[in-house]
mmCIF file of N, CA and C in Angstrom:
data_model
loop_
_atom_site.group_PDB
_atom_site.id
_atom_site.type_symbol
_atom_site.label_atom_id
_atom_site.label_comp_id
_atom_site.label_asym_id
_atom_site.label_seq_id
_atom_site.Cartn_x
_atom_site.Cartn_y
_atom_site.Cartn_z
ATOM 1 N N MET T 1 -13.993 11.306 -8.116
ATOM 2 C CA MET T 1 -13.904 10.110 -8.930
ATOM 3 C C MET T 1 -14.683 8.994 -8.267
ATOM 4 N N MET T 2 -15.552 8.370 -8.998
ATOM 5 C CA MET T 2 -16.353 7.288 -8.448
ATOM 6 C C MET T 2 -15.760 5.961 -8.878
ATOM 7 N N THR T 3 -15.812 4.997 -7.979
ATOM 8 C CA THR T 3 -15.352 3.660 -8.321
ATOM 9 C C THR T 3 -16.460 2.672 -8.071
ATOM 10 N N ASP T 4 -16.420 1.568 -8.740
ATOM 11 C CA ASP T 4 -17.412 0.520 -8.560
ATOM 12 C C ASP T 4 -16.886 -0.455 -7.517
ATOM 13 N N ARG T 5 -17.220 -0.216 -6.264
ATOM 14 C CA ARG T 5 -16.708 -1.044 -5.181
ATOM 15 C C ARG T 5 -17.304 -2.437 -5.210
ATOM 16 N N GLY T 6 -18.458 -2.605 -5.821
ATOM 17 C CA GLY T 6 -19.076 -3.916 -5.907
ATOM 18 C C GLY T 6 -18.203 -4.891 -6.671
ATOM 19 N N SER T 7 -17.536 -4.426 -7.731
ATOM 20 C CA SER T 7 -16.677 -5.317 -8.507
ATOM 21 C C SER T 7 -15.451 -5.712 -7.704
ATOM 22 N N ASP T 8 -14.973 -4.835 -6.800
ATOM 23 C CA ASP T 8 -13.849 -5.189 -5.930
ATOM 24 C C ASP T 8 -14.237 -6.328 -5.007
ATOM 25 N N ARG T 9 -15.439 -6.261 -4.454
ATOM 26 C CA ARG T 9 -15.880 -7.286 -3.512
ATOM 27 C C ARG T 9 -16.067 -8.634 -4.194
ATOM 28 N N GLU T 10 -16.548 -8.616 -5.432
ATOM 29 C CA GLU T 10 -16.784 -9.866 -6.147
ATOM 30 C C GLU T 10 -15.512 -10.626 -6.407
ATOM 31 N N SER T 11 -14.397 -9.912 -6.604
ATOM 32 C CA SER T 11 -13.168 -10.573 -7.011
ATOM 33 C C SER T 11 -12.186 -10.772 -5.860
ATOM 34 N N GLU T 12 -12.566 -10.426 -4.619
ATOM 35 C CA GLU T 12 -11.638 -10.513 -3.502
ATOM 36 C C GLU T 12 -11.128 -11.906 -3.219
ATOM 37 N N GLY T 13 -11.910 -12.914 -3.393
ATOM 38 C CA GLY T 13 -11.486 -14.256 -3.078
ATOM 39 C C GLY T 13 -10.547 -14.845 -4.108
ATOM 40 N N ASN T 14 -10.200 -14.078 -5.121
ATOM 41 C CA ASN T 14 -9.448 -14.586 -6.255
ATOM 42 C C ASN T 14 -8.004 -14.120 -6.290
ATOM 43 N N GLY T 15 -7.310 -14.066 -5.184
ATOM 44 C CA GLY T 15 -5.901 -13.679 -5.189
ATOM 45 C C GLY T 15 -5.720 -12.288 -5.736
ATOM 46 N N ASP T 16 -5.013 -12.165 -6.857
ATOM 47 C CA ASP T 16 -4.733 -10.871 -7.442
ATOM 48 C C ASP T 16 -5.841 -10.385 -8.366
ATOM 49 N N ALA T 17 -6.921 -11.127 -8.489
ATOM 50 C CA ALA T 17 -7.999 -10.717 -9.377
ATOM 51 C C ALA T 17 -8.585 -9.376 -8.955
ATOM 52 N N SER T 18 -8.488 -9.023 -7.668
ATOM 53 C CA SER T 18 -9.023 -7.750 -7.217
ATOM 54 C C SER T 18 -8.138 -6.597 -7.656
ATOM 55 N N LEU T 19 -6.928 -6.887 -8.097
ATOM 56 C CA LEU T 19 -6.076 -5.852 -8.656
ATOM 57 C C LEU T 19 -6.451 -5.749 -10.137
ATOM 58 N N GLN T 20 -7.570 -5.078 -10.381
ATOM 59 C CA GLN T 20 -8.174 -5.059 -11.703
ATOM 60 C C GLN T 20 -7.334 -4.256 -12.685
ATOM 61 N N GLU T 21 -7.375 -4.681 -13.919
ATOM 62 C CA GLU T 21 -6.718 -3.958 -14.982
ATOM 63 C C GLU T 21 -7.750 -3.607 -16.029
ATOM 64 N N GLY T 22 -7.477 -2.583 -16.756
ATOM 65 C CA GLY T 22 -8.367 -2.185 -17.821
ATOM 66 C C GLY T 22 -8.493 -0.677 -17.832
ATOM 67 N N PRO T 23 -9.158 -0.157 -18.842
ATOM 68 C CA PRO T 23 -9.284 1.293 -18.944
ATOM 69 C C PRO T 23 -10.069 1.862 -17.784
ATOM 70 N N GLY T 24 -9.453 2.782 -17.067
ATOM 71 C CA GLY T 24 -10.118 3.463 -15.979
ATOM 72 C C GLY T 24 -10.286 2.667 -14.701
ATOM 73 N N ALA T 25 -9.882 1.388 -14.699
ATOM 74 C CA ALA T 25 -10.042 0.567 -13.494
ATOM 75 C C ALA T 25 -8.824 0.753 -12.591
ATOM 76 N N ALA T 26 -9.064 1.173 -11.370
ATOM 77 C CA ALA T 26 -7.984 1.369 -10.417
ATOM 78 C C ALA T 26 -7.605 0.030 -9.799
ATOM 79 N N LYS T 27 -6.307 -0.157 -9.565
ATOM 80 C CA LYS T 27 -5.845 -1.353 -8.863
ATOM 81 C C LYS T 27 -5.927 -1.041 -7.377
ATOM 82 N N VAL T 28 -6.684 -1.826 -6.651
ATOM 83 C CA VAL T 28 -6.898 -1.578 -5.230
ATOM 84 C C VAL T 28 -6.522 -2.816 -4.441
ATOM 85 N N LEU T 29 -5.691 -2.633 -3.441
ATOM 86 C CA LEU T 29 -5.347 -3.702 -2.509
ATOM 87 C C LEU T 29 -6.025 -3.357 -1.188
ATOM 88 N N GLN T 30 -7.017 -4.129 -0.810
ATOM 89 C CA GLN T 30 -7.743 -3.897 0.432
ATOM 90 C C GLN T 30 -6.903 -4.349 1.625
ATOM 91 N N LYS T 31 -7.214 -3.791 2.800
ATOM 92 C CA LYS T 31 -6.468 -4.134 4.009
ATOM 93 C C LYS T 31 -6.546 -5.630 4.302
ATOM 94 N N ARG T 32 -7.700 -6.227 4.150
ATOM 95 C CA ARG T 32 -7.829 -7.666 4.442
ATOM 96 C C ARG T 32 -6.985 -8.502 3.484
ATOM 97 N N GLN T 33 -6.834 -8.038 2.243
ATOM 98 C CA GLN T 33 -5.983 -8.743 1.287
ATOM 99 C C GLN T 33 -4.512 -8.607 1.667
ATOM 100 N N LEU T 34 -4.130 -7.422 2.122
ATOM 101 C CA LEU T 34 -2.761 -7.209 2.590
ATOM 102 C C LEU T 34 -2.457 -8.110 3.778
ATOM 103 N N ILE T 35 -3.383 -8.190 4.714
ATOM 104 C CA ILE T 35 -3.213 -9.058 5.889
ATOM 105 C C ILE T 35 -3.048 -10.509 5.449
ATOM 106 N N ALA T 36 -3.878 -10.965 4.518
ATOM 107 C CA ALA T 36 -3.797 -12.346 4.033
ATOM 108 C C ALA T 36 -2.456 -12.627 3.355
ATOM 109 N N ARG T 37 -1.966 -11.667 2.560
ATOM 110 C CA ARG T 37 -0.677 -11.851 1.887
ATOM 111 C C ARG T 37 0.474 -11.927 2.889
ATOM 112 N N ILE T 38 0.431 -11.061 3.891
ATOM 113 C CA ILE T 38 1.487 -11.064 4.908
ATOM 114 C C ILE T 38 1.434 -12.345 5.723
ATOM 115 N N ALA T 39 0.240 -12.794 6.058
ATOM 116 C CA ALA T 39 0.091 -14.046 6.801
ATOM 117 C C ALA T 39 0.660 -15.207 5.990
ATOM 118 N N GLN T 40 0.368 -15.234 4.709
ATOM 119 C CA GLN T 40 0.886 -16.300 3.849
ATOM 120 C C GLN T 40 2.406 -16.240 3.755
ATOM 121 N N ARG T 41 2.960 -15.045 3.595
ATOM 122 C CA ARG T 41 4.406 -14.887 3.465
ATOM 123 C C ARG T 41 5.148 -15.277 4.744
ATOM 124 N N THR T 42 4.539 -14.984 5.901
ATOM 125 C CA THR T 42 5.211 -15.247 7.177
ATOM 126 C C THR T 42 4.851 -16.592 7.787
ATOM 127 N N GLY T 43 3.812 -17.250 7.257
ATOM 128 C CA GLY T 43 3.377 -18.518 7.824
ATOM 129 C C GLY T 43 2.557 -18.358 9.097
ATOM 130 N N GLN T 44 2.118 -17.135 9.380
ATOM 131 C CA GLN T 44 1.298 -16.863 10.557
ATOM 132 C C GLN T 44 -0.177 -16.873 10.163
ATOM 133 N N LYS T 45 -1.031 -16.866 11.167
ATOM 134 C CA LYS T 45 -2.476 -16.801 10.928
ATOM 135 C C LYS T 45 -2.896 -15.340 10.780
ATOM 136 N N ASN T 46 -3.985 -15.130 10.024
ATOM 137 C CA ASN T 46 -4.502 -13.768 9.836
ATOM 138 C C ASN T 46 -4.733 -13.073 11.168
ATOM 139 N N ALA T 47 -5.259 -13.789 12.142
ATOM 140 C CA ALA T 47 -5.553 -13.197 13.451
ATOM 141 C C ALA T 47 -4.290 -12.718 14.156
ATOM 142 N N GLN T 48 -3.153 -13.361 13.896
ATOM 143 C CA GLN T 48 -1.889 -12.935 14.496
ATOM 144 C C GLN T 48 -1.315 -11.726 13.772
ATOM 145 N N VAL T 49 -1.512 -11.660 12.475
ATOM 146 C CA VAL T 49 -0.936 -10.609 11.645
ATOM 147 C C VAL T 49 -1.750 -9.318 11.718
ATOM 148 N N LYS T 50 -3.067 -9.431 11.831
ATOM 149 C CA LYS T 50 -3.966 -8.279 11.748
ATOM 150 C C LYS T 50 -3.607 -7.135 12.703
ATOM 151 N N PRO T 51 -3.401 -7.371 14.007
ATOM 152 C CA PRO T 51 -3.104 -6.228 14.881
ATOM 153 C C PRO T 51 -1.760 -5.562 14.555
ATOM 154 N N ILE T 52 -0.819 -6.334 14.070
ATOM 155 C CA ILE T 52 0.487 -5.771 13.708
ATOM 156 C C ILE T 52 0.355 -4.895 12.463
ATOM 157 N N VAL T 53 -0.374 -5.378 11.472
ATOM 158 C CA VAL T 53 -0.577 -4.599 10.246
ATOM 159 C C VAL T 53 -1.358 -3.330 10.564
ATOM 160 N N GLU T 54 -2.403 -3.438 11.370
ATOM 161 C CA GLU T 54 -3.203 -2.261 11.713
ATOM 162 C C GLU T 54 -2.380 -1.232 12.481
ATOM 163 N N ALA T 55 -1.536 -1.677 13.403
ATOM 164 C CA ALA T 55 -0.676 -0.752 14.149
ATOM 165 C C ALA T 55 0.342 -0.096 13.216
ATOM 166 N N THR T 56 0.887 -0.866 12.285
ATOM 167 C CA THR T 56 1.853 -0.332 11.328
ATOM 168 C C THR T 56 1.204 0.728 10.448
ATOM 169 N N LEU T 57 0.015 0.443 9.932
ATOM 170 C CA LEU T 57 -0.685 1.404 9.089
ATOM 171 C C LEU T 57 -1.026 2.674 9.861
ATOM 172 N N ALA T 58 -1.421 2.536 11.115
ATOM 173 C CA ALA T 58 -1.736 3.701 11.947
ATOM 174 C C ALA T 58 -0.490 4.566 12.151
ATOM 175 N N GLU T 59 0.635 3.942 12.440
ATOM 176 C CA GLU T 59 1.888 4.684 12.634
ATOM 177 C C GLU T 59 2.326 5.380 11.350
ATOM 178 N N LEU T 60 2.207 4.695 10.217
ATOM 179 C CA LEU T 60 2.555 5.306 8.933
ATOM 180 C C LEU T 60 1.661 6.510 8.654
ATOM 181 N N GLY T 61 0.370 6.364 8.911
ATOM 182 C CA GLY T 61 -0.565 7.462 8.705
ATOM 183 C C GLY T 61 -0.241 8.667 9.567
ATOM 184 N N MET T 62 0.097 8.429 10.837
ATOM 185 C CA MET T 62 0.451 9.540 11.735
ATOM 186 C C MET T 62 1.746 10.213 11.293
ATOM 187 N N ALA T 63 2.729 9.422 10.861
ATOM 188 C CA ALA T 63 3.999 9.988 10.404
ATOM 189 C C ALA T 63 3.796 10.843 9.156
ATOM 190 N N ILE T 64 2.984 10.364 8.231
ATOM 191 C CA ILE T 64 2.709 11.128 7.012
ATOM 192 C C ILE T 64 1.955 12.407 7.354
ATOM 193 N N SER T 65 0.952 12.322 8.210
ATOM 194 C CA SER T 65 0.188 13.507 8.618
ATOM 195 C C SER T 65 1.069 14.537 9.306
ATOM 196 N N ALA T 66 2.097 14.067 10.010
ATOM 197 C CA ALA T 66 3.016 14.965 10.711
ATOM 198 C C ALA T 66 4.060 15.567 9.769
ATOM 199 N N GLY T 67 4.047 15.140 8.497
ATOM 200 C CA GLY T 67 4.970 15.715 7.522
ATOM 201 C C GLY T 67 6.304 15.012 7.409
ATOM 202 N N HIS T 68 6.422 13.835 7.994
ATOM 203 C CA HIS T 68 7.677 13.095 7.932
ATOM 204 C C HIS T 68 7.890 12.484 6.550
ATOM 205 N N THR T 69 9.151 12.428 6.127
ATOM 206 C CA THR T 69 9.529 11.639 4.969
ATOM 207 C C THR T 69 9.761 10.227 5.466
ATOM 208 N N LEU T 70 9.272 9.242 4.742
ATOM 209 C CA LEU T 70 9.427 7.851 5.137
ATOM 210 C C LEU T 70 10.572 7.231 4.345
ATOM 211 N N ALA T 71 11.530 6.637 5.024
ATOM 212 C CA ALA T 71 12.619 5.908 4.388
ATOM 213 C C ALA T 71 12.494 4.465 4.859
ATOM 214 N N LEU T 72 11.750 3.663 4.094
ATOM 215 C CA LEU T 72 11.375 2.326 4.530
ATOM 216 C C LEU T 72 11.678 1.281 3.453
ATOM 217 N N PRO T 73 12.944 0.872 3.338
ATOM 218 C CA PRO T 73 13.239 -0.187 2.379
ATOM 219 C C PRO T 73 12.567 -1.479 2.825
ATOM 220 N N PRO T 74 12.062 -2.298 1.995
ATOM 221 C CA PRO T 74 12.092 -2.243 0.535
ATOM 222 C C PRO T 74 10.951 -1.443 -0.083
ATOM 223 N N LEU T 75 10.057 -0.856 0.738
ATOM 224 C CA LEU T 75 8.980 -0.033 0.186
ATOM 225 C C LEU T 75 9.556 1.117 -0.617
ATOM 226 N N GLY T 76 10.506 1.809 -0.050
ATOM 227 C CA GLY T 76 11.134 2.930 -0.730
ATOM 228 C C GLY T 76 11.116 4.167 0.142
ATOM 229 N N ARG T 77 11.343 5.300 -0.502
ATOM 230 C CA ARG T 77 11.380 6.581 0.188
ATOM 231 C C ARG T 77 10.170 7.389 -0.275
ATOM 232 N N ALA T 78 9.317 7.753 0.669
ATOM 233 C CA ALA T 78 8.109 8.512 0.355
ATOM 234 C C ALA T 78 8.211 9.876 1.010
ATOM 235 N N ARG T 79 7.954 10.890 0.212
ATOM 236 C CA ARG T 79 7.943 12.239 0.773
ATOM 237 C C ARG T 79 6.699 12.953 0.291
ATOM 238 N N ILE T 80 6.264 13.912 1.065
ATOM 239 C CA ILE T 80 5.056 14.660 0.738
ATOM 240 C C ILE T 80 5.402 15.677 -0.339
ATOM 241 N N SER T 81 4.636 15.656 -1.421
ATOM 242 C CA SER T 81 4.852 16.661 -2.459
ATOM 243 C C SER T 81 3.806 17.775 -2.372
ATOM 244 N N ARG T 82 2.604 17.455 -1.906
ATOM 245 C CA ARG T 82 1.552 18.455 -1.706
ATOM 246 C C ARG T 82 0.660 18.010 -0.570
ATOM 247 N N GLN T 83 0.105 18.998 0.143
ATOM 248 C CA GLN T 83 -0.803 18.694 1.240
ATOM 249 C C GLN T 83 -1.779 19.848 1.389
ATOM 250 N N LYS T 84 -3.070 19.523 1.572
ATOM 251 C CA LYS T 84 -4.063 20.566 1.818
ATOM 252 C C LYS T 84 -5.232 19.975 2.594
ATOM 253 N N ASP T 85 -5.994 20.852 3.213
ATOM 254 C CA ASP T 85 -7.166 20.457 3.991
ATOM 255 C C ASP T 85 -8.399 20.709 3.132
ATOM 256 N N VAL T 86 -9.171 19.651 2.872
ATOM 257 C CA VAL T 86 -10.375 19.759 2.056
ATOM 258 C C VAL T 86 -11.538 19.172 2.845
ATOM 259 N N SER T 87 -12.500 19.990 3.145
ATOM 260 C CA SER T 87 -13.716 19.557 3.849
ATOM 261 C C SER T 87 -13.407 18.768 5.111
ATOM 262 N N GLY T 88 -12.455 19.228 5.904
ATOM 263 C CA GLY T 88 -12.125 18.574 7.164
ATOM 264 C C GLY T 88 -11.273 17.325 7.031
ATOM 265 N N SER T 89 -10.800 17.034 5.835
ATOM 266 C CA SER T 89 -9.930 15.877 5.620
ATOM 267 C C SER T 89 -8.600 16.346 5.032
ATOM 268 N N ASP T 90 -7.532 15.660 5.384
ATOM 269 C CA ASP T 90 -6.231 15.964 4.797
ATOM 270 C C ASP T 90 -6.117 15.261 3.457
ATOM 271 N N VAL T 91 -5.716 16.003 2.441
ATOM 272 C CA VAL T 91 -5.383 15.423 1.145
ATOM 273 C C VAL T 91 -3.873 15.548 1.021
ATOM 274 N N ILE T 92 -3.200 14.412 0.981
ATOM 275 C CA ILE T 92 -1.743 14.384 0.961
ATOM 276 C C ILE T 92 -1.294 13.632 -0.287
ATOM 277 N N VAL T 93 -0.466 14.274 -1.081
ATOM 278 C CA VAL T 93 0.078 13.648 -2.280
ATOM 279 C C VAL T 93 1.518 13.270 -1.974
ATOM 280 N N LEU T 94 1.796 11.971 -2.081
ATOM 281 C CA LEU T 94 3.139 11.466 -1.788
ATOM 282 C C LEU T 94 3.882 11.166 -3.074
ATOM 283 N N ARG T 95 5.183 11.289 -2.991
ATOM 284 C CA ARG T 95 6.073 10.869 -4.064
ATOM 285 C C ARG T 95 6.863 9.698 -3.526
ATOM 286 N N LEU T 96 6.794 8.566 -4.195
ATOM 287 C CA LEU T 96 7.460 7.353 -3.738
ATOM 288 C C LEU T 96 8.571 6.989 -4.708
ATOM 289 N N ARG T 97 9.771 6.841 -4.175
ATOM 290 C CA ARG T 97 10.915 6.423 -4.982
ATOM 291 C C ARG T 97 11.311 5.026 -4.531
ATOM 292 N N ARG T 98 11.331 4.099 -5.490
ATOM 293 C CA ARG T 98 11.669 2.704 -5.201
ATOM 294 C C ARG T 98 12.806 2.265 -6.090
ATOM 295 N N ARG T 99 13.611 1.357 -5.579
ATOM 296 C CA ARG T 99 14.632 0.730 -6.414
ATOM 297 C C ARG T 99 13.978 -0.353 -7.241
ATOM 298 N N ARG T 100 14.501 -0.558 -8.432
ATOM 299 C CA ARG T 100 13.974 -1.606 -9.305
ATOM 300 C C ARG T 100 14.455 -2.961 -8.843
ATOM 301 N N GLU T 101 13.612 -3.959 -9.055
ATOM 302 C CA GLU T 101 13.990 -5.341 -8.770
ATOM 303 C C GLU T 101 14.221 -6.053 -10.082
ATOM 304 N N ASN T 102 15.189 -6.979 -10.088
ATOM 305 C CA ASN T 102 15.399 -7.770 -11.301
ATOM 306 C C ASN T 102 14.441 -8.959 -11.293
ATOM 307 N N ASP T 103 14.531 -9.816 -12.289
ATOM 308 C CA ASP T 103 13.612 -10.956 -12.414
ATOM 309 C C ASP T 103 13.682 -11.898 -11.232
ATOM 310 N N ALA T 104 14.839 -11.969 -10.541
ATOM 311 C CA ALA T 104 15.001 -12.861 -9.405
ATOM 312 C C ALA T 104 14.476 -12.247 -8.111
ATOM 313 N N GLY T 105 13.941 -11.004 -8.202
ATOM 314 C CA GLY T 105 13.405 -10.354 -7.013
ATOM 315 C C GLY T 105 14.463 -9.659 -6.178
ATOM 316 N N GLU T 106 15.666 -9.517 -6.740
ATOM 317 C CA GLU T 106 16.747 -8.841 -6.025
ATOM 318 C C GLU T 106 16.775 -7.379 -6.412
ATOM 319 N N VAL T 107 17.149 -6.528 -5.454
ATOM 320 C CA VAL T 107 17.210 -5.095 -5.711
ATOM 321 C C VAL T 107 18.447 -4.808 -6.529
ATOM 322 N N GLU T 108 18.256 -4.032 -7.619
ATOM 323 C CA GLU T 108 19.380 -3.654 -8.480
ATOM 324 C C GLU T 108 20.026 -2.399 -7.913
ATOM 325 N N GLU T 109 21.341 -2.363 -7.928
ATOM 326 C CA GLU T 109 22.087 -1.182 -7.503
ATOM 327 C C GLU T 109 22.073 -0.173 -8.624
ATOM 328 N N GLU T 110 21.943 1.115 -8.269
ATOM 329 C CA GLU T 110 21.929 2.166 -9.302
ATOM 330 C C GLU T 110 23.250 2.855 -9.393
#
């Protein structure tokens, strides 16, 4: 599947504009956008948040590659549903189960 990465770059400075909608357009959150959102939420600078986010992503990647199920509220519970080696790369399909949030942003009990 090919994507038009140029359109992602054009809209990066626009908050959620890079989370494109439309037929066939994938919603993509880039690492730098994630870092900026976390910095804004925590009141820290991007430079302070970046190494923590990168270390977290590396640990998550290693745990998934090792076959671990992730139980990480509020993200949810992610487990591997399929995994195979294609051209020297791991292709891992995850199943993510999340609790629904109500309009106030609170987690609803099931």
